[in-house]
Short mmCIF file of C-alpha atoms and ligand atoms in Angstrom, two decimals:
data_model
loop_
_atom_site.label_atom_id
_atom_site.label_comp_id
_atom_site.label_asym_id
_atom_site.label_seq_id
_atom_site.Cartn_x
_atom_site.Cartn_y
_atom_site.Cartn_z
CA MET F 1 -22.18 22.00 -2.79
CA PHE F 2 -19.91 22.79 -5.69
CA PRO F 3 -16.66 21.81 -3.96
CA TYR F 4 -18.28 18.54 -2.99
CA LEU F 5 -19.09 17.95 -6.62
CA LEU F 6 -15.45 18.57 -7.50
CA LEU F 7 -14.22 16.36 -4.73
CA CYS F 8 -16.69 13.52 -4.89
CA GLY F 9 -18.59 13.83 -8.13
CA PHE F 10 -16.07 11.91 -10.18
CA LEU F 11 -15.92 9.22 -7.53
CA LEU F 12 -19.57 8.68 -7.04
CA GLY F 13 -20.85 9.18 -10.54
CA HIS F 14 -24.08 9.32 -8.62
CA THR F 15 -27.04 11.61 -8.64
CA LEU F 16 -27.29 15.08 -7.22
CA THR F 17 -29.46 13.63 -4.47
CA ALA F 18 -26.43 11.91 -3.08
CA VAL F 19 -24.57 15.19 -3.24
CA VAL F 20 -27.25 17.19 -1.48
CA ALA F 21 -27.74 14.52 1.15
CA THR F 22 -24.24 14.86 2.48
CA SER F 23 -23.77 16.50 5.83
CA ASN F 24 -20.02 16.56 6.13
CA SER F 25 -19.13 19.73 4.26
CA ASP F 26 -16.68 20.71 7.01
CA GLU F 27 -14.64 17.60 6.32
CA GLN F 28 -14.75 18.34 2.59
CA ALA F 29 -13.56 21.89 3.09
CA LEU F 30 -10.79 20.66 5.34
CA TYR F 31 -9.70 18.09 2.77
CA GLU F 32 -9.65 20.71 0.06
CA SER F 33 -7.60 23.09 2.18
CA TYR F 34 -4.77 20.56 1.80
CA SER F 35 -4.81 20.31 -1.97
CA HIS F 36 -1.57 22.30 -2.32
CA MET F 37 0.11 20.11 0.30
CA ILE F 38 -1.05 16.94 -1.46
CA THR F 39 0.47 18.21 -4.70
CA ASN F 40 3.81 18.75 -2.97
CA ILE F 41 3.72 15.39 -1.18
CA LYS F 42 3.05 13.68 -4.49
CA SER F 43 5.74 15.65 -6.28
CA ALA F 44 8.36 14.72 -3.65
CA MET F 45 7.40 11.08 -4.23
CA LEU F 46 7.49 11.18 -8.02
CA ASP F 47 10.73 13.17 -8.14
CA SER F 48 12.55 10.73 -5.85
CA MET F 49 14.91 8.00 -6.98
CA ARG F 50 13.06 4.82 -6.28
CA ALA F 51 13.89 1.23 -5.41
CA SER F 52 11.50 -1.54 -6.44
CA TRP F 53 9.27 -1.36 -3.39
CA GLU F 54 9.12 2.43 -3.65
CA GLN F 55 8.19 2.29 -7.33
CA GLY F 56 5.30 -0.05 -6.51
CA THR F 57 4.14 1.92 -3.51
CA ALA F 58 4.26 5.16 -5.50
CA LEU F 59 2.26 3.51 -8.26
CA GLY F 60 -0.33 2.29 -5.75
CA SER F 61 -0.57 5.78 -4.27
CA ILE F 62 -1.06 7.43 -7.68
CA ILE F 63 -3.85 4.99 -8.58
CA GLU F 64 -5.68 5.73 -5.33
CA LEU F 65 -5.15 9.49 -5.51
CA SER F 66 -5.56 10.23 -9.20
CA TYR F 67 -7.46 7.29 -10.70
CA PRO F 68 -9.80 6.17 -7.92
CA GLN F 69 -12.09 4.39 -10.39
CA TYR F 70 -9.25 1.92 -11.05
CA SER F 71 -8.23 1.48 -7.43
CA VAL F 72 -9.43 -1.75 -5.81
CA PHE F 73 -11.51 0.53 -3.58
CA GLY F 74 -13.22 2.10 -6.60
CA ASP F 75 -16.26 1.28 -8.66
CA THR F 76 -14.70 -0.50 -11.63
CA PRO F 77 -11.25 -1.70 -10.67
CA PHE F 78 -11.05 -4.56 -13.18
CA ILE F 79 -12.50 -3.11 -16.39
CA SER F 80 -11.70 -0.09 -18.51
CA THR F 81 -13.83 3.02 -18.23
CA GLY F 82 -12.28 4.24 -21.47
CA ALA F 83 -9.88 6.52 -19.64
CA ILE F 84 -6.15 5.76 -19.69
CA PRO F 85 -4.56 6.17 -16.21
CA ILE F 86 -1.59 7.94 -17.72
CA SER F 87 0.50 8.88 -14.69
CA ALA F 88 0.04 5.40 -13.20
CA LEU F 89 1.14 3.82 -16.46
CA HIS F 90 4.22 6.06 -16.57
CA LEU F 91 5.33 4.44 -13.32
CA ALA F 92 4.34 0.99 -14.57
CA LEU F 93 6.23 1.47 -17.83
CA SER F 94 9.44 2.30 -15.99
CA ALA F 95 8.95 -0.80 -13.80
CA VAL F 96 8.65 -2.99 -16.92
CA VAL F 97 11.61 -1.37 -18.67
CA ARG F 98 13.63 -2.29 -15.56
CA GLN F 99 12.20 -5.82 -15.29
CA SER F 100 14.87 -8.48 -14.77
CA SER F 101 15.02 -11.62 -16.91
CA ASP F 102 13.61 -13.69 -14.01
CA GLY F 103 10.42 -11.59 -14.17
CA ARG F 104 10.80 -9.24 -11.21
CA LEU F 105 9.73 -5.66 -11.94
CA SER F 106 11.79 -2.53 -11.15
CA GLN F 107 15.09 -4.41 -10.74
CA VAL F 108 17.69 -3.23 -13.20
CA ILE F 109 18.86 -0.16 -11.30
CA GLY F 110 22.55 0.35 -10.64
CA ASP F 111 24.67 -2.77 -10.22
CA ALA F 112 22.56 -5.26 -8.33
CA LEU F 113 19.16 -6.88 -8.32
CA ASP F 114 17.00 -6.88 -5.19
CA GLY F 115 17.68 -9.27 -2.37
CA ALA F 116 13.89 -9.35 -2.13
CA ALA F 117 11.69 -11.82 -3.94
CA LEU F 118 8.44 -9.94 -3.33
CA ASP F 119 9.21 -6.22 -3.62
CA GLY F 120 9.19 -6.04 -7.41
CA ALA F 121 5.66 -7.41 -7.47
CA SER F 122 4.40 -4.24 -5.79
CA ALA F 123 4.26 -2.65 -9.25
CA GLY F 124 2.51 -5.67 -10.72
CA SER F 125 -1.07 -4.49 -10.32
CA GLY F 126 -0.30 -1.22 -12.10
CA VAL F 127 1.33 -3.15 -14.95
CA LEU F 128 -1.66 -5.45 -15.31
CA LEU F 129 -3.93 -2.39 -15.20
CA GLY F 130 -2.20 -1.32 -18.42
CA SER F 131 -3.30 -4.53 -20.16
CA PHE F 132 -6.95 -3.44 -20.22
CA THR F 133 -6.72 0.36 -20.15
CA ASP F 134 -4.02 0.92 -22.79
CA PRO F 135 -5.05 -0.97 -25.95
CA LEU F 136 -1.95 0.06 -27.87
CA ARG F 137 0.39 -1.77 -25.49
CA SER F 138 -2.05 -4.36 -24.21
CA ALA F 139 0.10 -7.42 -25.03
CA TYR F 140 3.20 -5.73 -23.66
CA TRP F 141 1.56 -5.10 -20.29
CA ALA F 142 -0.01 -8.57 -20.14
CA ASN F 143 3.29 -10.24 -20.95
CA ALA F 144 5.20 -8.30 -18.31
CA SER F 145 2.65 -8.93 -15.58
CA LYS F 146 2.51 -12.64 -16.48
CA ALA F 147 6.32 -12.84 -16.16
CA GLN F 148 6.09 -11.19 -12.73
CA LEU F 149 3.32 -13.59 -11.67
CA ASP F 150 5.27 -16.62 -12.89
CA PHE F 151 8.28 -15.49 -10.89
CA LEU F 152 6.17 -15.55 -7.72
CA LEU F 153 4.49 -18.84 -8.56
CA TYR F 154 7.40 -20.85 -9.92
CA LYS F 155 10.76 -19.21 -9.18
CA ALA F 156 10.67 -17.52 -5.77
CA PRO F 157 11.75 -19.68 -2.82
CA ARG F 158 9.00 -21.12 -0.62
CA THR F 159 9.12 -21.48 3.14
CA SER F 160 8.41 -24.78 4.87
CA THR F 161 4.72 -23.85 5.10
CA GLY F 162 4.53 -23.09 1.38
CA ALA F 163 4.52 -19.30 1.70
CA ILE F 164 6.44 -17.31 -0.91
CA SER F 165 9.62 -16.13 0.79
CA HIS F 166 10.19 -12.40 1.04
CA ARG F 167 13.88 -12.95 0.20
CA ILE F 168 15.44 -14.43 -2.90
CA ASP F 169 18.43 -16.22 -1.30
CA SER F 170 16.83 -17.45 1.92
CA LYS F 171 13.42 -18.28 3.36
CA GLN F 172 12.11 -15.40 5.38
CA TYR F 173 8.81 -13.80 6.29
CA TRP F 174 8.86 -10.00 6.43
CA ALA F 175 5.78 -8.12 7.56
CA ASP F 176 6.27 -5.71 4.64
CA GLY F 177 5.86 -8.62 2.22
CA VAL F 178 2.10 -8.77 2.54
CA TYR F 179 1.80 -5.38 0.84
CA MET F 180 4.27 -6.32 -1.91
CA GLY F 181 3.20 -9.76 -3.14
CA PRO F 182 -0.32 -10.97 -2.23
CA PRO F 183 -2.21 -7.86 -3.41
CA PHE F 184 -0.79 -8.34 -6.92
CA ILE F 185 -1.62 -12.06 -6.93
CA ALA F 186 -5.18 -11.27 -5.79
CA TYR F 187 -5.55 -8.50 -8.38
CA TYR F 188 -4.31 -10.84 -11.11
CA GLY F 189 -6.86 -13.39 -9.97
CA ALA F 190 -9.64 -10.80 -10.04
CA VAL F 191 -8.76 -9.44 -13.48
CA THR F 192 -8.40 -12.91 -15.03
CA GLN F 193 -11.24 -14.40 -12.94
CA ASN F 194 -8.97 -17.04 -11.48
CA GLN F 195 -10.06 -18.16 -8.04
CA THR F 196 -6.93 -20.24 -7.49
CA LEU F 197 -4.90 -17.05 -7.48
CA LEU F 198 -7.26 -15.30 -5.06
CA GLN F 199 -6.91 -18.28 -2.75
CA LEU F 200 -3.13 -18.21 -3.08
CA ALA F 201 -3.06 -14.53 -2.14
CA TYR F 202 -5.21 -15.19 0.90
CA ASP F 203 -3.11 -18.20 1.91
CA ASN F 204 0.08 -16.17 1.77
CA CYS F 205 -1.36 -13.51 4.07
CA ARG F 206 -2.53 -16.27 6.41
CA LEU F 207 0.86 -18.00 6.45
CA TYR F 208 2.70 -14.73 7.03
CA ARG F 209 0.34 -13.96 9.89
CA ASP F 210 0.91 -17.40 11.41
CA ALA F 211 4.67 -16.85 11.27
CA LEU F 212 4.82 -13.25 12.48
CA LEU F 213 2.00 -12.82 14.98
CA VAL F 214 3.32 -12.27 18.49
CA PRO F 215 1.71 -11.07 21.72
CA GLY F 216 2.62 -7.39 22.05
CA PRO F 217 2.20 -4.92 24.89
CA THR F 218 -1.16 -3.75 23.49
CA GLY F 219 -2.50 -6.98 22.00
CA ASN F 220 -1.51 -9.31 19.19
CA LEU F 221 0.81 -7.64 16.70
CA TRP F 222 3.20 -8.58 13.92
CA ALA F 223 6.94 -8.86 14.39
CA HIS F 224 9.05 -7.62 11.51
CA ILE F 225 11.16 -10.58 10.23
CA TYR F 226 11.19 -14.33 10.90
CA SER F 227 13.72 -16.67 9.32
CA ASP F 228 12.34 -20.02 8.25
CA ASP F 229 15.89 -21.31 7.68
CA ASN F 230 16.86 -21.34 11.34
CA LYS F 231 13.42 -20.78 12.92
CA THR F 232 14.41 -17.57 14.71
CA PHE F 233 13.21 -14.01 14.62
CA PHE F 234 15.77 -12.00 12.72
CA ASP F 235 13.99 -8.83 13.79
CA GLU F 236 11.46 -9.60 16.49
CA GLY F 237 10.73 -5.94 17.05
CA ILE F 238 7.08 -5.14 16.63
CA TRP F 239 7.20 -2.90 13.62
CA GLY F 240 4.50 -0.58 12.36
CA THR F 241 2.07 -2.97 10.65
CA GLU F 242 -1.60 -2.99 9.78
CA ILE F 243 -2.86 -4.30 13.10
CA LEU F 244 -5.08 -1.41 14.04
CA ASP F 245 -6.12 -2.18 17.60
CA GLY F 246 -2.65 -2.95 18.91
CA GLU F 247 -1.03 -0.05 17.09
CA PHE F 248 -3.71 2.52 17.84
CA ALA F 249 -3.44 1.72 21.54
CA ALA F 250 0.27 2.47 21.41
CA LEU F 251 0.41 5.95 19.82
CA THR F 252 3.17 8.31 20.95
CA PRO F 253 2.17 11.53 22.78
CA GLN F 254 2.46 13.19 19.33
CA ASN F 255 -0.25 10.84 17.99
CA LEU F 256 2.13 8.93 15.76
CA VAL F 257 2.68 5.19 15.52
CA PRO F 258 6.05 4.28 17.05
CA ASP F 259 8.66 2.90 14.64
CA TYR F 260 9.03 -0.11 16.98
CA LEU F 261 6.65 -0.92 19.83
CA THR F 262 9.22 -3.32 21.25
CA GLY F 263 12.74 -4.33 20.33
CA GLY F 264 13.68 -1.12 18.54
CA SER F 265 13.55 2.63 18.44
CA PRO F 266 10.21 4.04 19.67
CA PHE F 267 10.19 7.39 17.87
CA GLY F 268 6.94 8.37 16.16
CA ASP F 269 7.09 7.36 12.49
CA ALA F 270 4.96 9.45 10.13
CA SER F 271 5.39 6.84 7.40
CA SER F 272 3.69 3.87 9.08
CA SER F 273 1.32 6.34 10.76
CA ALA F 274 0.05 7.55 7.39
CA ALA F 275 -0.29 3.94 6.21
CA LEU F 276 -2.34 2.92 9.25
CA SER F 277 -4.51 6.02 9.11
CA SER F 278 -5.34 5.09 5.51
CA VAL F 279 -6.14 1.50 6.54
CA ALA F 280 -8.56 2.72 9.23
CA TYR F 281 -10.37 5.01 6.77
CA ARG F 282 -10.58 2.21 4.18
CA ALA F 283 -11.75 -0.34 6.74
CA SER F 284 -14.39 2.05 8.03
CA THR F 285 -15.64 2.79 4.52
CA LEU F 286 -15.81 -0.90 3.58
CA PHE F 287 -16.94 -2.37 6.91
CA PRO F 288 -18.50 0.45 8.93
CA ASP F 289 -20.08 -1.93 11.42
CA HIS F 290 -16.75 -3.45 12.37
CA PHE F 291 -14.74 -0.24 12.18
CA PRO F 292 -16.98 2.50 13.57
CA SER F 293 -16.04 6.03 14.54
CA ASN F 294 -13.58 5.06 17.27
CA TYR F 295 -11.28 3.98 14.42
CA THR F 296 -11.76 7.02 12.23
CA ASP F 297 -11.39 9.32 15.23
CA VAL F 298 -7.91 7.90 15.82
CA ALA F 299 -7.23 7.95 12.07
CA ALA F 300 -8.03 11.68 12.07
CA ARG F 301 -5.72 12.37 15.03
CA ILE F 302 -2.91 10.50 13.29
CA ARG F 303 -3.69 12.28 10.01
CA ASP F 304 -3.41 15.67 11.69
CA ALA F 305 -0.12 14.66 13.32
CA VAL F 306 1.25 13.52 9.96
CA ILE F 307 0.10 16.74 8.30
CA GLY F 308 1.70 18.74 11.11
CA GLY F 309 5.08 17.26 10.17
CA VAL F 310 4.95 18.08 6.45
CA ASP F 311 7.53 20.74 5.60
CA GLU F 312 7.81 23.44 2.93
CA LEU F 313 8.92 20.87 0.33
CA GLY F 314 5.99 18.59 1.03
CA VAL F 315 8.31 16.14 2.83
CA LEU F 316 7.04 14.12 5.81
CA SER F 317 8.93 13.96 9.10
CA PRO F 318 9.88 12.28 11.29
CA VAL F 319 10.08 9.13 9.18
CA VAL F 320 11.98 5.89 9.53
CA ASP F 321 15.00 5.70 7.23
CA PRO F 322 13.93 3.21 4.55
CA LEU F 323 17.43 1.72 4.46
CA SER F 324 18.03 1.58 8.22
CA PHE F 325 14.93 0.45 10.11
CA GLY F 326 15.72 1.95 13.52
CA VAL F 327 16.85 5.43 12.50
CA VAL F 328 15.05 8.66 11.57
CA GLY F 329 15.66 9.45 7.89
CA VAL F 330 15.49 12.59 5.76
CA LEU F 331 13.14 11.32 3.04
CA SER F 332 10.98 8.22 2.80
CA THR F 333 9.55 7.87 -0.67
CA GLU F 334 7.34 5.13 0.70
CA GLY F 335 6.16 7.48 3.44
CA GLN F 336 5.28 10.08 0.78
CA ALA F 337 3.27 7.36 -0.98
CA PHE F 338 1.52 6.33 2.24
CA ALA F 339 0.56 9.98 2.83
CA GLY F 340 -1.07 10.02 -0.62
CA MET F 341 -2.97 6.86 0.35
CA MET F 342 -4.00 8.48 3.64
CA PHE F 343 -5.43 11.51 1.86
CA SER F 344 -7.23 9.42 -0.75
CA ALA F 345 -8.65 7.05 1.88
CA TRP F 346 -9.88 10.04 3.88
CA ARG F 347 -11.37 11.60 0.72
CA ASP F 348 -13.17 8.39 -0.22
CA TRP F 349 -14.46 7.99 3.32
CA ILE F 350 -15.86 11.56 3.19
CA CYS F 351 -17.47 10.88 -0.17
CA TRP F 352 -19.15 7.64 0.82
CA ASP F 353 -20.06 8.62 4.36
C1 NAG H 1 7.55 -10.99 -22.98
O1 NAG H 1 8.39 -11.07 -21.82
C2 NAG H 1 9.59 -11.77 -22.03
C3 NAG H 1 10.30 -11.93 -20.71
O2 NAG H 1 9.95 -10.97 -19.76
C4 NAG H 1 10.42 -11.03 -23.08
O3 NAG H 1 11.60 -11.74 -23.33
C5 NAG H 1 9.59 -10.89 -24.39
O4 NAG H 1 10.30 -10.11 -25.30
C6 NAG H 1 8.27 -10.23 -24.09
N1 NAG H 1 7.42 -10.17 -25.27
C7 NAG H 1 6.69 -9.10 -25.60
C8 NAG H 1 5.79 -9.22 -26.79
O5 NAG H 1 6.71 -8.05 -24.97
C1 NAG H 2 -5.24 -19.89 -12.68
O1 NAG H 2 -3.89 -19.46 -12.64
C2 NAG H 2 -2.93 -20.49 -12.49
C3 NAG H 2 -1.58 -19.84 -12.37
O2 NAG H 2 -1.29 -19.02 -13.47
C4 NAG H 2 -3.04 -21.42 -13.70
O3 NAG H 2 -2.13 -22.50 -13.54
C5 NAG H 2 -4.46 -21.97 -13.82
O4 NAG H 2 -4.58 -22.73 -15.00
C6 NAG H 2 -5.46 -20.82 -13.86
N1 NAG H 2 -6.82 -21.37 -13.78
C7 NAG H 2 -7.78 -20.97 -14.63
C8 NAG H 2 -9.12 -21.59 -14.41
O5 NAG H 2 -7.56 -20.18 -15.51
C1 NAG H 3 19.00 -16.95 10.86
O1 NAG H 3 19.01 -16.86 9.45
C2 NAG H 3 18.99 -15.53 8.94
C3 NAG H 3 18.92 -15.63 7.43
O2 NAG H 3 17.74 -16.28 7.04
C4 NAG H 3 20.23 -14.80 9.42
O3 NAG H 3 20.19 -13.46 8.96
C5 NAG H 3 20.27 -14.80 10.94
O4 NAG H 3 21.46 -14.18 11.38
C6 NAG H 3 20.21 -16.22 11.46
N1 NAG H 3 20.11 -16.21 12.91
C7 NAG H 3 20.74 -17.09 13.67
C8 NAG H 3 20.50 -16.98 15.14
O5 NAG H 3 21.48 -17.93 13.20
C1 NAG H 4 -13.33 0.41 19.04
O1 NAG H 4 -14.40 -0.07 19.83
C2 NAG H 4 -14.56 -1.49 19.76
C3 NAG H 4 -15.85 -1.83 20.51
O2 NAG H 4 -15.91 -1.21 21.72
C4 NAG H 4 -13.32 -2.16 20.38
O3 NAG H 4 -13.42 -3.56 20.32
C5 NAG H 4 -12.08 -1.70 19.60
O4 NAG H 4 -10.92 -2.23 20.22
C6 NAG H 4 -12.00 -0.19 19.56
N1 NAG H 4 -10.87 0.16 18.68
C7 NAG H 4 -10.17 1.28 18.81
C8 NAG H 4 -9.05 1.48 17.85
O5 NAG H 4 -10.42 2.14 19.65
#
């Protein structure tokens, strides 16, 4: 029982009854056997150079792994428990220090700003988290997150349907965009109790879905990039996205999600695999009736395949090169972050099960 207390006690904050009632001690022991690996995976992520989307994804991963009470999957995501999420705020602080004058976070790196309109916003939730967990810098955090929100609301280009474009110099929908922009808008709406913002976040996911959904070989799936300027798919390949049924039906013999299902390289990609495994565990924890054990069974197979590819440095492989979508890369900082999310989603599923 003691390991369970260590693993789940801080999450549940519940009574010993809940602890004793659990029947999944094998899963807990298995999770704990990976604690050294998780440390290395996290370290490879934090020690990487990071572009805007990697900074935000790393920040999201640290919140889920190390400060689960402040994760949107936790008990009190929108109010302070009195604890300062220090490592998360380290990442957020760097994102603000590198905020561009137009409001986008994590931009001033090297010579150029992002071509992306949405990627900087991926650090936005962590920055806003600072506004109510770090009293000393409260105004600083609030100001920076407001500037990032205002960029999305008033400065980023809009597509013909009113969606916020993923790109700054053209109007494009990218599947990746739904992780980068809408979650921050929704979180801002939740923290400030502003329903208009929650609706806007939902509408952007809906409009991206409308633009990107295509019939795939295993059901409806999302294509990667659609240009609203010339109404053509710039990358029609079905990329690893969050569509569980279609993706889970298409696993490689190694139990990984292919980089592209169609229109691109089909190698198993540990990065999107870890992301989708985490989504299945989260979905099953939140909506167990809709996502029963056939989802978590696949999530566990994928998880084991991802773990099987982690090397002595804690680095995942094979992973898609973050700068060249169809090629296997050496290090994906985003993939390292997704692995952290996979472990934390698995842990939270064990603890609530
Ligand atoms: C608020 O943000 C703006 C623009 O991002 C910046 O110019 C200003 O100095 C900030 N103010 C504070 C109090 O941090
Ligand atoms: C909600 O947020 C939007 C965008 O910042 C703002 O224009 C509006 O006044 C807010 N509504 C409320 C009720 O605070
Ligand atoms: C459509 O526009 C995008 C930019 O939004 C461009 O990259 C792409 O090459 C264009 N495709 C065609 C067929 O013109
Ligand atoms: C799980 O089972 C349900 C109900 O039979 C089915 O609709 C769904 O496609 C299955 N999903 C997976 C990933 O096996």
